[in-house]
Coordinates of C-alpha atoms and ligand atoms in Angstrom, one line a residue:
M1101 CA -4.4 -31.3 32.8
M1102 CA -5.0 -29.5 36.1
G1103 CA -2.1 -28.1 38.0
R1104 CA -0.6 -25.0 39.6
F1105 CA 0.3 -21.8 37.9
Y1106 CA 2.1 -18.9 39.6
I1107 CA 2.3 -16.0 37.1
T1108 CA 4.0 -12.6 37.8
T1109 CA 4.4 -9.3 36.0
P1110 CA 7.4 -7.2 36.5
I1111 CA 6.8 -4.8 39.3
Y1112 CA 6.3 -1.4 37.9
Y1113 CA 8.4 1.7 38.7
V1114 CA 6.4 4.4 40.3
N1115 CA 8.2 7.3 38.8
D1116 CA 5.2 7.7 36.5
A1117 CA 1.6 6.7 36.0
P1118 CA 0.7 3.5 34.1
H1119 CA 0.8 3.7 30.3
V1120 CA -0.3 1.3 27.6
G1121 CA 3.1 -0.4 27.7
S1122 CA 2.6 -1.4 31.3
A1123 CA -0.9 -2.4 30.6
Y1124 CA 0.4 -4.7 27.8
T1125 CA 2.4 -6.9 30.2
T1126 CA -0.3 -6.7 32.8
V1127 CA -3.1 -7.7 30.5
N1128 CA -1.3 -10.5 29.0
A1129 CA -0.4 -11.9 32.3
D1130 CA -4.0 -11.5 33.4
A1131 CA -5.4 -13.3 30.4
L1132 CA -2.8 -16.2 31.0
A1133 CA -3.9 -16.4 34.7
R1134 CA -7.5 -16.4 33.7
W1135 CA -7.0 -19.2 31.2
H1136 CA -5.3 -21.3 33.9
R1137 CA -8.2 -20.6 36.2
L1138 CA -10.6 -21.7 33.6
N1139 CA -8.6 -24.8 33.1
G1140 CA -9.2 -25.6 36.7
D1141 CA -5.6 -24.9 37.8
Q1142 CA -4.8 -23.4 41.2
V1143 CA -3.5 -19.9 40.2
K1144 CA -1.6 -17.2 41.9
F1145 CA -1.2 -14.0 39.9
L1146 CA 1.1 -11.4 41.3
T1147 CA 1.7 -7.8 40.2
G1148 CA 2.9 -4.7 42.0
T1149 CA 5.1 -1.7 42.2
D1150 CA 8.9 -1.2 42.5
E1151 CA 9.3 1.8 44.7
H1152 CA 12.9 2.1 45.7
G1153 CA 15.9 3.6 44.0
Q1154 CA 17.2 7.0 42.9
K1155 CA 14.6 7.5 40.1
M1156 CA 11.8 7.4 42.7
A1157 CA 13.5 9.6 45.1
D1158 CA 14.2 12.1 42.3
A1159 CA 10.5 11.8 41.1
A1160 CA 9.3 12.5 44.7
A1161 CA 11.6 15.5 45.1
R1162 CA 10.5 16.9 41.8
N1163 CA 7.0 16.7 43.0
G1164 CA 7.7 18.2 46.5
L1165 CA 6.8 15.0 48.2
T1166 CA 8.6 12.5 50.5
P1167 CA 9.4 9.2 48.7
R1168 CA 6.7 7.5 50.8
E1169 CA 4.0 10.0 50.0
W1170 CA 4.9 9.8 46.3
T1171 CA 5.0 6.0 46.1
D1172 CA 1.7 5.8 48.1
Q1173 CA 0.1 8.0 45.4
I1174 CA 1.4 6.4 42.3
S1175 CA 1.2 2.8 43.6
E1176 CA -2.5 3.5 44.1
R1177 CA -2.9 4.7 40.5
Y1178 CA -1.5 1.3 39.3
R1179 CA -4.1 -0.4 41.4
D1180 CA -6.9 1.7 40.0
A1181 CA -5.7 1.2 36.5
W1182 CA -5.6 -2.5 36.8
R1183 CA -9.0 -2.7 38.4
A1184 CA -10.4 -0.7 35.6
L1185 CA -8.9 -3.1 33.1
D1186 CA -10.3 -6.1 34.9
V1187 CA -6.9 -7.3 35.9
S1188 CA -7.6 -10.1 38.3
Y1189 CA -4.4 -10.2 40.4
D1190 CA -4.4 -12.3 43.5
D1191 CA -1.7 -10.1 45.3
F1192 CA -0.4 -6.7 44.7
I1193 CA 3.1 -6.3 46.2
R1194 CA 4.8 -3.0 47.1
T1195 CA 8.5 -3.2 47.7
T1196 CA 8.0 -0.8 50.6
E1197 CA 6.0 -3.3 52.5
P1198 CA 7.4 -4.8 55.8
R1199 CA 6.9 -8.3 54.4
H1200 CA 9.2 -7.4 51.5
Y1201 CA 12.0 -6.0 53.7
E1202 CA 11.9 -9.2 55.8
T1203 CA 12.1 -11.4 52.7
V1204 CA 14.9 -9.4 51.0
Q1205 CA 17.0 -9.2 54.2
R1206 CA 16.6 -13.0 54.8
F1207 CA 17.3 -13.9 51.2
L1208 CA 20.4 -11.8 50.8
T1209 CA 21.7 -12.6 54.2
T1210 CA 21.7 -16.3 53.2
I1211 CA 23.7 -15.4 50.0
Y1212 CA 26.1 -13.4 52.3
D1213 CA 26.5 -16.3 54.6
N1214 CA 27.0 -18.6 51.7
G1215 CA 30.1 -16.4 50.8
F1216 CA 28.8 -14.9 47.5
I1217 CA 28.9 -11.3 48.7
Y1218 CA 32.0 -9.2 49.2
K1219 CA 33.1 -5.5 49.4
G1220 CA 34.6 -3.6 46.5
T1221 CA 34.6 -0.4 44.6
Y1222 CA 32.3 0.3 41.6
E1223 CA 33.1 2.6 38.8
G1224 CA 30.9 3.0 35.8
L1225 CA 28.4 5.0 33.8
Y1226 CA 25.0 5.1 35.3
C1227 CA 21.5 5.7 33.8
V1228 CA 19.0 6.8 36.5
S1229 CA 16.0 6.0 34.2
C1230 CA 17.2 2.4 33.7
E1231 CA 18.6 2.2 37.2
D1232 CA 21.4 0.4 35.5
Y1233 CA 25.2 0.8 34.7
Y1234 CA 26.6 0.8 31.2
T1235 CA 30.1 0.1 30.1
V1236 CA 31.6 2.7 27.7
E1237 CA 31.3 0.2 24.9
A1238 CA 27.6 -0.5 25.6
S1239 CA 26.7 3.2 25.9
D1240 CA 25.8 5.3 22.9
E1241 CA 28.7 7.7 22.9
G1242 CA 28.3 8.4 26.7
Q1243 CA 24.5 8.4 26.3
C1244 CA 21.9 5.8 27.4
P1245 CA 21.2 3.6 24.4
I1246 CA 17.5 3.4 25.5
H1247 CA 16.7 6.8 26.9
H1248 CA 19.3 8.9 24.9
R1249 CA 20.3 10.8 27.9
P1250 CA 23.8 11.5 29.2
L1251 CA 25.1 8.8 31.5
T1252 CA 26.6 9.8 34.9
A1253 CA 30.0 8.6 35.9
M1254 CA 29.8 7.0 39.3
Q1255 CA 32.3 5.6 41.7
E1256 CA 31.2 4.0 45.0
E1257 CA 32.4 1.5 47.6
N1258 CA 29.8 -1.2 47.4
W1259 CA 28.9 -4.7 48.3
F1260 CA 29.2 -7.1 45.3
F1261 CA 27.6 -10.2 44.3
R1262 CA 29.9 -12.9 42.9
L1263 CA 27.9 -13.4 39.7
S1264 CA 31.1 -14.6 37.9
A1265 CA 31.1 -17.7 40.1
F1266 CA 27.8 -18.8 38.4
E1267 CA 28.8 -18.8 34.7
D1268 CA 29.3 -22.6 34.3
R1269 CA 26.3 -23.4 36.6
L1270 CA 24.1 -21.2 34.7
V1271 CA 25.1 -22.7 31.3
A1272 CA 24.5 -26.2 32.8
Y1273 CA 21.2 -25.2 34.0
Y1274 CA 20.1 -23.8 30.7
D1275 CA 21.2 -27.0 29.1
E1276 CA 19.2 -29.1 31.5
H1277 CA 16.1 -26.8 31.3
P1278 CA 15.6 -26.0 27.6
L1279 CA 12.3 -24.2 28.3
L1280 CA 13.6 -22.0 31.1
V1281 CA 13.4 -19.0 28.9
T1282 CA 11.0 -18.6 26.0
P1283 CA 10.8 -17.7 23.0
E1284 CA 13.8 -19.4 21.9
T1285 CA 15.4 -16.3 20.4
K1286 CA 15.4 -14.8 23.9
R1287 CA 16.8 -18.0 25.5
N1288 CA 19.7 -17.9 23.0
E1289 CA 20.2 -14.1 23.8
A1290 CA 20.4 -14.9 27.5
L1291 CA 22.7 -17.9 27.0
A1292 CA 25.1 -15.9 24.8
F1293 CA 25.2 -13.2 27.5
I1294 CA 26.3 -15.8 30.1
K1295 CA 28.7 -17.4 27.7
G1296 CA 30.1 -13.9 27.0
G1297 CA 31.5 -13.9 30.5
L1298 CA 29.9 -12.6 33.7
R1299 CA 31.2 -9.7 35.8
D1300 CA 30.3 -9.4 39.5
I1301 CA 27.6 -6.9 40.2
S1302 CA 27.4 -4.2 42.7
I1303 CA 24.3 -4.7 44.8
T1304 CA 24.3 -1.9 47.4
R1305 CA 24.3 1.8 47.4
S1306 CA 25.7 4.1 50.2
S1307 CA 24.8 7.4 48.3
L1308 CA 21.1 6.7 48.8
T1309 CA 18.9 6.0 51.8
W1310 CA 15.7 5.2 49.9
G1311 CA 16.0 1.3 49.8
V1312 CA 16.0 -1.8 51.9
P1313 CA 18.8 -1.6 54.6
V1314 CA 21.6 -4.0 54.3
P1315 CA 21.4 -6.0 57.5
W1316 CA 25.2 -6.5 57.9
D1317 CA 26.2 -2.8 57.0
D1318 CA 23.9 0.0 58.1
R1319 CA 25.5 2.6 55.9
H1320 CA 24.2 0.8 52.7
V1321 CA 20.8 0.1 51.2
F1322 CA 20.3 -2.6 48.5
Y1323 CA 20.5 -1.5 44.9
V1324 CA 16.9 -1.3 43.7
W1325 CA 17.1 -4.1 41.1
Y1326 CA 18.5 -6.4 43.7
D1327 CA 15.5 -5.9 46.1
A1328 CA 13.0 -5.8 43.3
L1329 CA 13.7 -9.3 41.9
I1330 CA 13.1 -10.8 45.3
N1331 CA 9.5 -9.6 45.2
Y1332 CA 8.6 -12.8 43.5
L1333 CA 9.6 -14.6 46.7
T1334 CA 8.1 -12.2 49.2
A1335 CA 4.7 -12.8 47.8
I1336 CA 4.9 -16.6 48.4
G1337 CA 6.2 -16.2 51.9
Y1338 CA 10.0 -16.8 51.5
G1339 CA 11.5 -16.7 54.9
R1340 CA 8.2 -16.8 56.5
D1341 CA 6.3 -19.8 55.3
D1342 CA 8.3 -22.7 53.6
D1343 CA 5.2 -24.6 52.7
E1344 CA 3.9 -21.7 50.7
V1345 CA 7.1 -21.5 48.9
D1346 CA 7.2 -25.2 48.0
Q1347 CA 3.5 -24.8 46.9
W1348 CA 4.2 -22.1 44.3
W1349 CA 7.8 -21.8 43.3
P1350 CA 8.2 -24.9 41.3
Y1351 CA 5.3 -23.6 39.2
S1352 CA 6.5 -20.0 38.7
H1353 CA 6.3 -18.1 35.6
H1354 CA 7.7 -14.6 35.0
L1355 CA 6.5 -12.5 32.1
V1356 CA 9.0 -9.8 31.5
G1357 CA 9.9 -7.2 28.9
K1358 CA 12.9 -7.8 26.7
E1359 CA 14.9 -5.0 28.2
I1360 CA 14.9 -6.7 31.6
L1361 CA 15.9 -10.1 30.3
R1362 CA 19.4 -9.9 31.7
F1363 CA 18.2 -9.3 35.2
H1364 CA 15.6 -12.2 35.1
C1365 CA 17.4 -14.7 33.0
V1366 CA 20.9 -14.2 34.3
W1367 CA 21.1 -12.5 37.7
W1368 CA 18.0 -13.9 39.1
P1369 CA 18.7 -17.6 38.5
A1370 CA 22.2 -17.0 39.8
M1371 CA 20.9 -15.3 42.9
C1372 CA 18.6 -18.2 43.6
M1373 CA 21.4 -20.6 43.2
A1374 CA 23.5 -18.6 45.6
A1375 CA 20.7 -18.7 48.1
G1376 CA 20.4 -22.5 47.7
L1377 CA 17.0 -22.2 46.1
E1378 CA 16.0 -23.8 42.7
P1379 CA 15.8 -20.9 40.0
V1380 CA 12.4 -19.7 38.7
H1381 CA 10.6 -22.4 36.6
H1382 CA 10.0 -20.3 33.4
V1383 CA 10.6 -16.8 32.1
H1384 CA 8.6 -15.7 29.1
V1385 CA 10.1 -12.5 27.5
N1386 CA 7.8 -10.1 25.6
G1387 CA 8.8 -7.5 23.1
W1388 CA 7.7 -3.8 23.2
L1389 CA 4.8 -1.9 22.0
L1390 CA 6.2 0.8 19.9
I1391 CA 4.9 4.2 18.8
G1392 CA 6.6 5.6 15.7
G1393 CA 9.3 2.9 16.2
E1394 CA 10.1 4.0 19.8
K1395 CA 9.3 2.1 22.9
L1396 CA 5.8 3.4 24.2
G1397 CA 5.9 4.9 27.6
K1398 CA 9.5 6.2 27.6
T1399 CA 10.6 9.7 28.3
M1400 CA 13.3 10.7 26.1
A1401 CA 15.3 14.0 25.7
I1402 CA 16.1 14.3 22.0
S1403 CA 18.1 17.4 21.1
G1404 CA 16.9 19.1 24.2
V1405 CA 13.3 18.4 23.5
V1406 CA 11.5 16.2 26.0
K1407 CA 9.2 13.7 24.2
V1408 CA 6.9 11.5 26.1
T1409 CA 5.6 8.5 24.3
D1410 CA 2.9 8.1 26.8
I1411 CA -0.7 6.8 26.2
A1412 CA -3.1 6.5 29.1
P1413 CA -4.8 3.0 29.0
L1414 CA -7.8 4.3 30.8
E1415 CA -8.6 6.9 28.2
L1416 CA -8.4 4.1 25.6
A1417 CA -10.7 1.9 27.7
R1418 CA -13.2 4.7 28.0
E1419 CA -13.0 5.4 24.2
F1420 CA -13.2 1.8 23.0
G1421 CA -14.3 -0.3 26.0
V1422 CA -12.1 -2.3 28.3
D1423 CA -12.6 -5.5 26.3
A1424 CA -11.7 -3.9 23.0
L1425 CA -8.5 -2.5 24.5
R1426 CA -7.7 -5.9 26.1
Y1427 CA -8.5 -7.7 22.8
Y1428 CA -6.2 -5.3 20.9
L1429 CA -3.3 -5.8 23.4
L1430 CA -3.6 -9.6 23.2
R1431 CA -4.3 -10.0 19.6
E1432 CA -2.3 -7.6 17.7
T1433 CA 1.2 -8.8 18.5
A1434 CA 2.7 -12.1 19.2
L1435 CA 3.9 -12.2 22.9
G1436 CA 7.5 -12.1 22.2
N1437 CA 7.7 -9.7 19.3
D1438 CA 7.6 -6.0 19.1
G1439 CA 4.5 -4.4 17.7
E1440 CA 3.5 -0.9 16.6
F1441 CA 0.7 0.6 18.6
S1442 CA -1.9 2.8 16.9
H1443 CA -5.4 4.2 17.3
E1444 CA -6.0 3.2 13.7
G1445 CA -4.9 -0.3 14.7
I1446 CA -7.4 -0.5 17.5
V1447 CA -10.3 0.8 15.3
A1448 CA -9.4 -1.6 12.6
R1449 CA -9.4 -4.6 15.0
Y1450 CA -12.5 -3.3 16.7
N1451 CA -14.5 -3.0 13.5
T1452 CA -13.1 -6.1 11.7
D1453 CA -12.9 -8.6 14.5
L1454 CA -15.2 -7.4 17.3
A1455 CA -18.0 -5.6 15.4
N1456 CA -18.1 -7.6 12.1
A1457 CA -17.1 -11.1 13.0
L1458 CA -18.0 -11.6 16.5
G1459 CA -20.7 -9.0 17.1
N1460 CA -22.4 -9.8 13.9
L1461 CA -22.4 -13.6 14.6
V1462 CA -24.1 -13.1 18.0
S1463 CA -26.7 -10.6 16.4
R1464 CA -27.7 -12.6 13.4
V1465 CA -28.2 -15.9 15.5
T1466 CA -30.2 -14.4 18.3
A1467 CA -32.3 -12.5 15.6
V1468 CA -33.1 -15.8 13.9
V1469 CA -34.0 -17.4 17.2
V1470 CA -36.4 -14.6 17.8
S1471 CA -37.9 -14.5 14.4
K1472 CA -37.9 -18.2 13.4
C1473 CA -37.8 -20.1 16.6
A1474 CA -40.4 -18.2 18.7
G1475 CA -37.6 -16.7 20.9
V1476 CA -36.7 -20.1 22.3
S1477 CA -33.1 -21.4 21.7
P1478 CA -32.8 -24.9 20.0
P1479 CA -30.1 -27.3 21.1
P1480 CA -27.2 -28.3 18.8
R1481 CA -27.0 -31.6 16.9
P1482 CA -24.6 -34.0 18.3
E1483 CA -23.0 -34.7 15.0
S1484 CA -23.1 -31.1 13.5
P1485 CA -20.8 -30.1 10.7
L1486 CA -19.5 -27.5 12.9
R1487 CA -18.4 -29.9 15.7
G1488 CA -15.0 -30.7 14.1
D1489 CA -14.1 -27.0 13.7
A1490 CA -15.1 -26.3 17.2
E1491 CA -13.1 -29.2 18.7
R1492 CA -10.1 -28.5 16.6
A1493 CA -10.2 -24.7 17.8
L1494 CA -10.5 -25.8 21.4
L1495 CA -7.5 -27.9 21.3
A1496 CA -5.4 -25.4 19.4
M1497 CA -6.4 -22.7 21.9
A1498 CA -5.4 -24.7 24.8
D1499 CA -2.2 -25.4 23.3
A1500 CA -1.6 -21.7 22.5
W1501 CA -2.4 -20.5 26.0
E1502 CA -0.1 -23.2 27.4
R1503 CA 2.6 -21.9 25.3
F1504 CA 2.1 -18.3 26.2
A1505 CA 0.7 -17.4 22.9
P1506 CA -2.6 -15.4 23.5
Q1507 CA -2.4 -14.0 20.1
R1508 CA -2.5 -17.5 18.5
A1509 CA -5.3 -18.6 20.9
L1510 CA -7.4 -15.7 19.8
E1511 CA -6.7 -16.4 16.1
E1512 CA -8.0 -19.8 16.6
C1513 CA -11.1 -18.5 18.4
W1514 CA -11.7 -16.2 15.4
Q1515 CA -11.2 -19.1 13.1
L1516 CA -14.1 -20.7 14.8
I1517 CA -16.2 -17.5 14.6
A1518 CA -15.4 -17.3 10.9
S1519 CA -16.4 -21.0 10.4
T1520 CA -19.7 -20.4 12.2
N1521 CA -20.4 -17.3 10.1
A1522 CA -19.7 -19.2 6.9
Y1523 CA -21.9 -22.0 8.1
L1524 CA -24.8 -19.7 8.7
E1525 CA -24.2 -18.0 5.3
R1526 CA -24.3 -21.4 3.6
F1527 CA -27.7 -22.3 5.0
A1528 CA -29.0 -18.7 5.5
P1529 CA -31.5 -19.7 8.2
W1530 CA -33.0 -16.2 8.0
K1531 CA -34.4 -17.2 4.7
M1532 CA -35.8 -20.6 5.7
E1533 CA -39.3 -21.3 6.9
P1534 CA -39.6 -22.0 10.6
G1535 CA -39.1 -25.7 11.4
P1536 CA -36.6 -28.4 12.2
E1537 CA -34.1 -27.4 9.6
V1538 CA -33.7 -23.8 10.9
E1539 CA -33.6 -25.2 14.4
A1540 CA -30.8 -27.5 13.6
V1541 CA -28.7 -24.9 12.0
V1542 CA -29.3 -22.3 14.7
G1543 CA -28.8 -24.8 17.5
D1544 CA -25.4 -25.6 16.1
A1545 CA -24.5 -22.0 15.8
L1546 CA -25.6 -21.3 19.4
E1547 CA -23.4 -24.1 20.6
A1548 CA -20.5 -22.7 18.7
I1549 CA -21.1 -19.3 20.3
R1550 CA -21.2 -20.9 23.6
L1551 CA -17.8 -22.4 23.1
V1552 CA -16.5 -19.1 21.8
A1553 CA -17.8 -17.3 24.9
I1554 CA -15.8 -19.8 27.1
S1555 CA -12.7 -19.3 24.9
L1556 CA -13.0 -15.5 25.0
W1557 CA -13.4 -15.4 28.8
P1558 CA -9.6 -15.1 29.5
A1559 CA -9.1 -12.2 27.0
T1560 CA -12.4 -10.3 27.2
P1561 CA -14.2 -11.4 30.4
R1562 CA -17.0 -8.8 30.2
V1563 CA -18.1 -9.6 26.6
A1564 CA -17.8 -13.4 27.3
D1565 CA -20.2 -13.0 30.3
E1566 CA -22.5 -10.9 28.2
I1567 CA -22.7 -13.5 25.4
W1568 CA -23.4 -16.1 28.0
R1569 CA -26.3 -14.1 29.2
R1570 CA -27.6 -13.6 25.7
L1571 CA -27.5 -17.4 25.1
G1572 CA -29.9 -17.6 28.2
L1573 CA -27.3 -19.1 30.5
T1574 CA -26.9 -18.0 34.1
G1575 CA -23.5 -17.0 35.8
S1576 CA -20.4 -17.0 33.7
P1577 CA -18.4 -19.3 31.5
S1578 CA -15.7 -19.0 34.3
D1579 CA -18.0 -20.8 36.8
T1580 CA -17.2 -24.3 35.4
P1581 CA -13.8 -25.7 34.5
L1582 CA -13.0 -26.3 30.9
V1583 CA -13.1 -30.1 31.1
E1584 CA -16.8 -29.9 32.1
S1585 CA -17.9 -27.1 29.8
A1586 CA -15.8 -27.0 26.6
R1587 CA -17.3 -30.0 25.0
W1588 CA -19.6 -30.0 21.9
G1589 CA -23.2 -30.7 22.7
L1590 CA -23.6 -29.3 26.2
Y1591 CA -25.9 -26.4 25.4
R1592 CA -29.3 -27.7 26.3
G1593 CA -31.3 -25.1 24.6
G1594 CA -34.9 -24.3 25.5
Y1595 CA -33.8 -20.7 26.9
P1596 CA -35.7 -17.5 26.1
I1597 CA -33.6 -15.4 23.7
V1598 CA -34.3 -11.7 23.2
K1599 CA -33.2 -9.3 20.6
S1600 CA -30.6 -7.0 22.0
D1601 CA -28.2 -4.2 21.1
P1602 CA -25.0 -4.9 19.1
L1603 CA -22.1 -6.0 21.3
F1604 CA -19.8 -3.7 19.5
P1605 CA -21.4 -0.9 17.6
R1606 CA -19.2 0.0 14.6
I1607 CA -16.9 2.9 15.0
E1608 CA -17.3 5.2 12.0
R1609 CA -14.4 7.7 12.3
R1610 CA -10.6 7.8 12.7
G1611 CA -9.0 4.9 10.8
E1612 CA -12.0 4.3 8.7
S1613 CA -11.2 4.3 5.0
A1614 CA -14.5 3.0 3.6
Ligands
LIG1728 N1 10.8 -2.1 37.9 C1 11.4 -2.8 36.9 C2 11.1 -4.3 36.8 C3 11.4 -5.0 38.2 S1 10.9 -6.7 38.1 C4 11.6 -7.3 39.4 C5 10.9 -2.2 35.6 N2 9.8 -1.4 35.6 S2 9.1 -0.7 34.4 O1 7.9 0.0 34.9 O2 10.1 0.1 33.7 O3 8.7 -1.9 33.3 C6 7.9 -2.9 33.7 C7 7.5 -3.7 32.6 O4 6.7 -3.0 31.7 C8 8.7 -4.3 31.7 O5 8.5 -5.7 31.4 C9 8.6 -3.6 30.4 O6 9.1 -4.2 29.4 C10 7.1 -3.3 30.4 N3 6.8 -2.2 29.5 C11 7.0 -0.9 29.7 N4 6.8 -0.3 28.4 C12 6.5 -1.3 27.4 C13 6.2 -1.2 26.1 N5 6.2 -0.1 25.5 N6 5.9 -2.3 25.6 C14 5.8 -3.6 26.2 N7 6.2 -3.6 27.5 C15 6.5 -2.5 28.1 O7 11.6 -2.5 34.5

């Protein structure tokens, strides 16, 4: 069914360049956005950079730049990386833009006017890398439990948000909206956190000037998290264009990492309630890509040695191709679980799924068209034995994409690839004499490949377009909505097909055992 889909990634800190961990969230959000576009939905896909806070001010100073110069540079690197990975965002927000200042100030002034903000003193242990406070109990013996660095004791007179006033309202809201947070384990985690009791939160800083000024107190700027969450409203014109907010906000989906669940699933809905706005429609929480069991992309100081678990996505894209990297990020781990990242893992997926299963299917079918059908593609049979497999896979894929399960959608697509390969092996058209029998088998396989190309487009758009071209079709599978294209029997055939290079030449090196 056609509808609207407003999908967001978290906005990335610009203390560092993009790494595979940030690419993971972004590519998943991109594939979801693309699937919805293919489905004929109106889509808005937002990503961007989170540029305020102590961490950014420190990173700029370390590099001898002003925060503005620093954030300009790094934010651009995110845009470059996403362009290179075919990330089809509709809007890229920077929290240092005037439109964001305007929305943040409006939104928070509304909360202030509604009586949910007051002045108090904050004391706590602070981790600059998390830009977050920890209680003594939540700390790892005075160290940050994520970054394993000493926490700093801080005391400040700040403005506070009365989060505690929203405990009951949040619980009721969760009850009424069972799909507010997915997967269910993460929903339970958020709910348990709420039911465990909520403390008011400090939302401003006076020790820092690198932030959005508090409109009612010019000695303070907003705490970076408090301005950051509001980006999702800035991009749809909150405070500037009510119609745009009405158009997108009821269809909003945030994809966020598990370490920022509390901000998105507790603070953020409460902030919206305090501002008199319906909370976000849906938050899907993803797990981490790990390397050696640690979160990828993290800088840690262990026993005085700085270890950076950093991998540059663009290098991987150069080594394996953009689509192979995207495929690996989408296929290897269910969106919600943690997964171990490895070069060997990419090579294995590349060789098994892309080179052997998909690449081989396309090569052998096009080769048979050339050798047995005079290079002209035959049409499929309306009642082919492959039809049922294809229809089942299409339905299962649609369901998986709707449920934020790209991995599952791709498994279904590969199921169809496997059925088509098995079908070809059963009839071995390459051994047949040219004639109607070969044409029937090959026409069926070509139709299955057409449906595979459509299904692949959200995940691996370049190869989907290339397969389309090899089938003799013009344009891209994305030119036509699914309802009009993803049906058995629409491949008309009669197109000239030529022999071409393998889509994914096998990689014979690292990770190869045989
Ligand atoms: N700036 C905040 C988000 C503010 S949103 C209003 C932030 N930025 S971040 O750059 O640290 O992380 C952004 C996203 O990247 C998070 O969802 C985080 O989980 C994701 N990832 C960073 N490293 C990751 C992995 N190793 N694996 C999976 N996702 C990871 O938090």
